Amino acid sequence: MTGVPASAAGGHRRPAAATVSPAGLWNIANILTMVRLLLVPGFVLLMLHNGGYDPAWRSFAWAAFAIAMITDLFDGHLARRYNLVTDFGKIADPIADKAIMGAALICLSALSDLPWWVTGVILFREIGITLMRFWVIRIGVIPASRGGKMKTLAQGTAVGMYILALTGPLASLRFWVMAVAVVLTVVTGLDYVRQAVVLRRAGRTTEEATR
């Protein structure tokens, strides 16, 4: 033992490895997801208030729907950027997405503003793709495609236009926006099915090769 500091003797101490603390439940991303979940019953009450055809209450319902869609844009981005991903968020986020969209579609169809087959196609696709993600989760993740993002934007815009009590050209325009949303819903859904099948086949090939 020379009493000479390691730095003076030419030695270098290794810096301690940085540890990343797991994100807690109460973080901004999860709070936004919780807000979206809480907005669902509030949206339904506003949408169906006074028979469901009052333009003022429909405007309030649209505001609740718009806030929910905006939080959907931010919570996932914040979770990934600031390492706020939690098990709660992984489960609650897709549930919140489907809940607000499903509530809006079902309310619109119940009020005869939107054909039930449109609601059925969209909900069947959304629930089916969610189940399919779980089907391949052990093998890989099906990433959100550009078409999927366009589908989400088209759905949100179309449903938002149907929630508002629009008349004239805007009422006609929303029909075409919804038509685009339905086409994107079907096309992107088929693409997700294709990706899931490819992932499953790749997983089986890998398992057989390692036997």
mmCIF file of C-alpha atoms in Angstrom:
data_model
loop_
_atom_site.group_PDB
_atom_site.id
_atom_site.type_symbol
_atom_site.label_atom_id
_atom_site.label_comp_id
_atom_site.label_asym_id
_atom_site.label_seq_id
_atom_site.Cartn_x
_atom_site.Cartn_y
_atom_site.Cartn_z
ATOM 1 C CA MET A 1 0.000 0.000 0.000
ATOM 2 C CA THR A 2 1.779 3.147 -1.198
ATOM 3 C CA GLY A 3 -0.717 5.769 -0.040
ATOM 4 C CA VAL A 4 -0.659 7.271 -3.534
ATOM 5 C CA PRO A 5 -4.137 7.979 -4.983
ATOM 6 C CA ALA A 6 -5.070 5.682 -7.826
ATOM 7 C CA SER A 7 -5.456 8.635 -10.188
ATOM 8 C CA ALA A 8 -1.912 9.828 -9.441
ATOM 9 C CA ALA A 9 -0.523 6.347 -9.966
ATOM 10 C CA GLY A 10 -2.044 6.175 -13.420
ATOM 11 C CA GLY A 11 -4.969 4.004 -12.345
ATOM 12 C CA HIS A 12 -8.560 4.698 -13.287
ATOM 13 C CA ARG A 13 -11.595 3.873 -11.286
ATOM 14 C CA ARG A 14 -14.549 2.492 -13.176
ATOM 15 C CA PRO A 15 -17.635 4.615 -12.796
ATOM 16 C CA ALA A 16 -20.509 2.936 -11.038
ATOM 17 C CA ALA A 17 -23.049 1.526 -13.462
ATOM 18 C CA ALA A 18 -26.042 3.771 -13.789
ATOM 19 C CA THR A 19 -29.234 2.153 -12.669
ATOM 20 C CA VAL A 20 -32.594 3.069 -14.115
ATOM 21 C CA SER A 21 -35.376 3.042 -11.572
ATOM 22 C CA PRO A 22 -38.587 1.437 -12.779
ATOM 23 C CA ALA A 23 -41.347 3.899 -13.500
ATOM 24 C CA GLY A 24 -43.950 4.244 -10.775
ATOM 25 C CA LEU A 25 -47.660 3.856 -11.330
ATOM 26 C CA TRP A 26 -48.387 7.545 -10.821
ATOM 27 C CA ASN A 27 -46.563 9.033 -13.775
ATOM 28 C CA ILE A 28 -47.830 11.488 -16.385
ATOM 29 C CA ALA A 29 -48.365 8.831 -19.062
ATOM 30 C CA ASN A 30 -50.500 6.638 -16.798
ATOM 31 C CA ILE A 31 -52.400 9.639 -15.462
ATOM 32 C CA LEU A 32 -53.357 10.623 -19.025
ATOM 33 C CA THR A 33 -54.519 7.040 -19.642
ATOM 34 C CA MET A 34 -56.619 7.155 -16.453
ATOM 35 C CA VAL A 35 -58.129 10.481 -17.536
ATOM 36 C CA ARG A 36 -59.110 8.878 -20.847
ATOM 37 C CA LEU A 37 -60.768 5.977 -19.042
ATOM 38 C CA LEU A 38 -62.684 8.361 -16.777
ATOM 39 C CA LEU A 39 -63.842 10.364 -19.791
ATOM 40 C CA VAL A 40 -65.675 7.348 -21.243
ATOM 41 C CA PRO A 41 -68.693 7.356 -18.872
ATOM 42 C CA GLY A 42 -68.704 11.160 -18.917
ATOM 43 C CA PHE A 43 -68.791 11.141 -22.706
ATOM 44 C CA VAL A 44 -71.701 8.688 -22.779
ATOM 45 C CA LEU A 45 -73.723 10.804 -20.333
ATOM 46 C CA LEU A 46 -73.095 13.952 -22.361
ATOM 47 C CA MET A 47 -73.836 12.209 -25.653
ATOM 48 C CA LEU A 48 -77.164 10.727 -24.539
ATOM 49 C CA HIS A 49 -78.322 13.656 -22.414
ATOM 50 C CA ASN A 50 -81.700 15.112 -23.341
ATOM 51 C CA GLY A 51 -82.405 12.296 -25.781
ATOM 52 C CA GLY A 52 -79.071 12.485 -27.559
ATOM 53 C CA TYR A 53 -80.079 15.068 -30.158
ATOM 54 C CA ASP A 54 -79.407 18.360 -28.353
ATOM 55 C CA PRO A 55 -76.719 20.246 -30.352
ATOM 56 C CA ALA A 56 -75.285 21.893 -27.229
ATOM 57 C CA TRP A 57 -74.841 18.628 -25.335
ATOM 58 C CA ARG A 58 -73.455 16.982 -28.463
ATOM 59 C CA SER A 59 -70.839 19.751 -28.538
ATOM 60 C CA PHE A 60 -69.893 18.976 -24.929
ATOM 61 C CA ALA A 61 -69.654 15.289 -25.837
ATOM 62 C CA TRP A 62 -67.415 16.186 -28.785
ATOM 63 C CA ALA A 63 -65.136 18.136 -26.436
ATOM 64 C CA ALA A 64 -64.815 15.104 -24.139
ATOM 65 C CA PHE A 65 -64.106 12.856 -27.138
ATOM 66 C CA ALA A 66 -61.507 15.305 -28.498
ATOM 67 C CA ILE A 67 -59.701 15.467 -25.135
ATOM 68 C CA ALA A 68 -59.629 11.677 -24.999
ATOM 69 C CA MET A 69 -58.155 11.431 -28.496
ATOM 70 C CA ILE A 70 -55.527 14.082 -27.709
ATOM 71 C CA THR A 71 -54.412 12.236 -24.560
ATOM 72 C CA ASP A 72 -54.114 9.112 -26.727
ATOM 73 C CA LEU A 73 -51.562 10.938 -28.876
ATOM 74 C CA PHE A 74 -49.417 11.967 -25.923
ATOM 75 C CA ASP A 75 -49.445 9.213 -23.288
ATOM 76 C CA GLY A 76 -47.700 6.553 -25.390
ATOM 77 C CA HIS A 77 -45.128 9.049 -26.674
ATOM 78 C CA LEU A 78 -44.342 10.273 -23.154
ATOM 79 C CA ALA A 79 -44.083 6.713 -21.813
ATOM 80 C CA ARG A 80 -41.522 5.706 -24.442
ATOM 81 C CA ARG A 81 -39.514 8.936 -24.413
ATOM 82 C CA TYR A 82 -39.156 9.242 -20.640
ATOM 83 C CA ASN A 83 -39.044 5.525 -19.806
ATOM 84 C CA LEU A 84 -42.447 5.575 -18.129
ATOM 85 C CA VAL A 85 -43.610 2.232 -19.517
ATOM 86 C CA THR A 86 -45.406 0.176 -16.853
ATOM 87 C CA ASP A 87 -47.420 -3.045 -16.817
ATOM 88 C CA PHE A 88 -50.502 -0.979 -15.987
ATOM 89 C CA GLY A 89 -49.926 1.238 -19.012
ATOM 90 C CA LYS A 90 -49.427 -1.721 -21.350
ATOM 91 C CA ILE A 91 -52.844 -3.068 -20.363
ATOM 92 C CA ALA A 92 -54.820 0.111 -19.686
ATOM 93 C CA ASP A 93 -53.724 2.138 -22.725
ATOM 94 C CA PRO A 94 -55.220 -0.134 -25.432
ATOM 95 C CA ILE A 95 -58.328 -0.653 -23.274
ATOM 96 C CA ALA A 96 -58.804 3.112 -22.979
ATOM 97 C CA ASP A 97 -58.345 3.526 -26.749
ATOM 98 C CA LYS A 98 -60.953 0.911 -27.588
ATOM 99 C CA ALA A 99 -63.328 2.078 -24.828
ATOM 100 C CA ILE A 100 -63.690 5.691 -25.964
ATOM 101 C CA MET A 101 -63.958 4.779 -29.657
ATOM 102 C CA GLY A 102 -66.350 1.917 -28.946
ATOM 103 C CA ALA A 103 -68.535 4.099 -26.711
ATOM 104 C CA ALA A 104 -68.760 6.768 -29.413
ATOM 105 C CA LEU A 105 -69.608 4.300 -32.182
ATOM 106 C CA ILE A 106 -72.224 2.458 -30.145
ATOM 107 C CA CYS A 107 -73.875 5.724 -29.058
ATOM 108 C CA LEU A 108 -73.999 6.968 -32.647
ATOM 109 C CA SER A 109 -75.529 3.712 -33.895
ATOM 110 C CA ALA A 110 -78.015 3.599 -30.992
ATOM 111 C CA LEU A 111 -79.125 7.113 -31.998
ATOM 112 C CA SER A 112 -79.428 5.960 -35.652
ATOM 113 C CA ASP A 113 -76.770 8.443 -36.760
ATOM 114 C CA LEU A 114 -74.415 5.701 -37.954
ATOM 115 C CA PRO A 115 -75.262 2.287 -39.453
ATOM 116 C CA TRP A 116 -74.647 -0.616 -37.088
ATOM 117 C CA TRP A 117 -72.575 -2.432 -39.720
ATOM 118 C CA VAL A 118 -70.004 0.402 -39.651
ATOM 119 C CA THR A 119 -69.742 0.108 -35.866
ATOM 120 C CA GLY A 120 -69.478 -3.673 -36.185
ATOM 121 C CA VAL A 121 -66.687 -3.556 -38.776
ATOM 122 C CA ILE A 122 -64.585 -1.086 -36.801
ATOM 123 C CA LEU A 123 -65.051 -2.787 -33.420
ATOM 124 C CA PHE A 124 -64.448 -6.252 -34.884
ATOM 125 C CA ARG A 125 -61.183 -5.038 -36.394
ATOM 126 C CA GLU A 126 -59.989 -3.249 -33.244
ATOM 127 C CA ILE A 127 -60.784 -6.111 -30.864
ATOM 128 C CA GLY A 128 -59.476 -8.709 -33.302
ATOM 129 C CA ILE A 129 -56.138 -6.959 -33.805
ATOM 130 C CA THR A 130 -55.711 -6.554 -30.039
ATOM 131 C CA LEU A 131 -56.244 -10.282 -29.541
ATOM 132 C CA MET A 132 -53.901 -11.027 -32.422
ATOM 133 C CA ARG A 133 -51.146 -8.959 -30.781
ATOM 134 C CA PHE A 134 -51.440 -11.199 -27.714
ATOM 135 C CA TRP A 135 -51.361 -14.246 -30.002
ATOM 136 C CA VAL A 136 -47.876 -13.356 -31.262
ATOM 137 C CA ILE A 137 -46.546 -11.464 -28.232
ATOM 138 C CA ARG A 138 -44.089 -14.237 -27.297
ATOM 139 C CA ILE A 139 -42.569 -14.157 -30.768
ATOM 140 C CA GLY A 140 -42.486 -10.468 -31.567
ATOM 141 C CA VAL A 141 -44.338 -7.192 -31.673
ATOM 142 C CA ILE A 142 -46.449 -6.000 -34.570
ATOM 143 C CA PRO A 143 -45.441 -2.334 -34.891
ATOM 144 C CA ALA A 144 -47.919 0.412 -35.621
ATOM 145 C CA SER A 145 -47.724 1.059 -39.363
ATOM 146 C CA ARG A 146 -48.171 4.347 -41.187
ATOM 147 C CA GLY A 147 -51.480 3.018 -42.478
ATOM 148 C CA GLY A 148 -52.544 2.220 -38.920
ATOM 149 C CA LYS A 149 -51.804 5.780 -37.847
ATOM 150 C CA MET A 150 -53.761 7.131 -40.822
ATOM 151 C CA LYS A 151 -56.622 4.826 -39.846
ATOM 152 C CA THR A 152 -56.638 6.173 -36.293
ATOM 153 C CA LEU A 153 -56.658 9.763 -37.559
ATOM 154 C CA ALA A 154 -59.452 9.046 -40.050
ATOM 155 C CA GLN A 155 -61.555 7.236 -37.450
ATOM 156 C CA GLY A 156 -61.121 10.004 -34.881
ATOM 157 C CA THR A 157 -61.964 12.717 -37.401
ATOM 158 C CA ALA A 158 -64.981 10.890 -38.821
ATOM 159 C CA VAL A 159 -66.456 9.936 -35.440
ATOM 160 C CA GLY A 160 -65.855 13.468 -34.160
ATOM 161 C CA MET A 161 -67.777 14.880 -37.131
ATOM 162 C CA TYR A 162 -70.664 12.490 -36.490
ATOM 163 C CA ILE A 163 -70.803 13.455 -32.816
ATOM 164 C CA LEU A 164 -71.333 17.101 -33.738
ATOM 165 C CA ALA A 165 -74.794 18.046 -34.967
ATOM 166 C CA LEU A 166 -73.579 19.087 -38.420
ATOM 167 C CA THR A 167 -75.793 20.173 -41.299
ATOM 168 C CA GLY A 168 -75.276 21.089 -44.932
ATOM 169 C CA PRO A 169 -72.015 20.324 -46.769
ATOM 170 C CA LEU A 170 -70.209 19.271 -43.575
ATOM 171 C CA ALA A 171 -72.848 16.623 -42.921
ATOM 172 C CA SER A 172 -72.199 15.253 -46.413
ATOM 173 C CA LEU A 173 -68.430 15.475 -45.991
ATOM 174 C CA ARG A 174 -68.447 13.380 -42.839
ATOM 175 C CA PHE A 175 -69.978 10.486 -44.786
ATOM 176 C CA TRP A 176 -66.945 10.399 -47.086
ATOM 177 C CA VAL A 177 -64.498 10.790 -44.208
ATOM 178 C CA MET A 178 -66.131 7.810 -42.503
ATOM 179 C CA ALA A 179 -65.982 5.850 -45.779
ATOM 180 C CA VAL A 180 -62.213 6.467 -45.913
ATOM 181 C CA ALA A 181 -61.928 5.414 -42.260
ATOM 182 C CA VAL A 182 -63.782 2.151 -42.923
ATOM 183 C CA VAL A 183 -61.602 1.340 -45.954
ATOM 184 C CA LEU A 184 -58.414 2.017 -43.966
ATOM 185 C CA THR A 185 -59.805 -0.044 -41.093
ATOM 186 C CA VAL A 186 -60.283 -3.090 -43.326
ATOM 187 C CA VAL A 187 -57.049 -2.723 -45.318
ATOM 188 C CA THR A 188 -54.805 -2.190 -42.292
ATOM 189 C CA GLY A 189 -56.597 -4.989 -40.463
ATOM 190 C CA LEU A 190 -55.776 -7.442 -43.255
ATOM 191 C CA ASP A 191 -52.156 -6.235 -43.215
ATOM 192 C CA TYR A 192 -51.912 -6.889 -39.466
ATOM 193 C CA VAL A 193 -53.270 -10.405 -40.032
ATOM 194 C CA ARG A 194 -50.585 -10.980 -42.657
ATOM 195 C CA GLN A 195 -47.855 -9.737 -40.301
ATOM 196 C CA ALA A 196 -49.153 -11.938 -37.477
ATOM 197 C CA VAL A 197 -49.134 -15.046 -39.680
ATOM 198 C CA VAL A 198 -45.570 -14.292 -40.839
ATOM 199 C CA LEU A 199 -44.433 -13.848 -37.226
ATOM 200 C CA ARG A 200 -46.037 -17.126 -36.150
ATOM 201 C CA ARG A 201 -44.426 -19.031 -39.023
ATOM 202 C CA ALA A 202 -41.039 -17.494 -38.232
ATOM 203 C CA GLY A 203 -41.489 -18.454 -34.589
ATOM 204 C CA ARG A 204 -42.292 -22.071 -35.488
ATOM 205 C CA THR A 205 -39.273 -22.247 -37.805
ATOM 206 C CA THR A 206 -37.007 -20.948 -35.050
ATOM 207 C CA GLU A 207 -38.394 -23.424 -32.522
ATOM 208 C CA GLU A 208 -37.886 -26.345 -34.923
ATOM 209 C CA ALA A 209 -34.328 -25.226 -35.708
ATOM 210 C CA THR A 210 -33.378 -25.145 -32.016
ATOM 211 C CA ARG A 211 -34.707 -28.615 -31.238
#
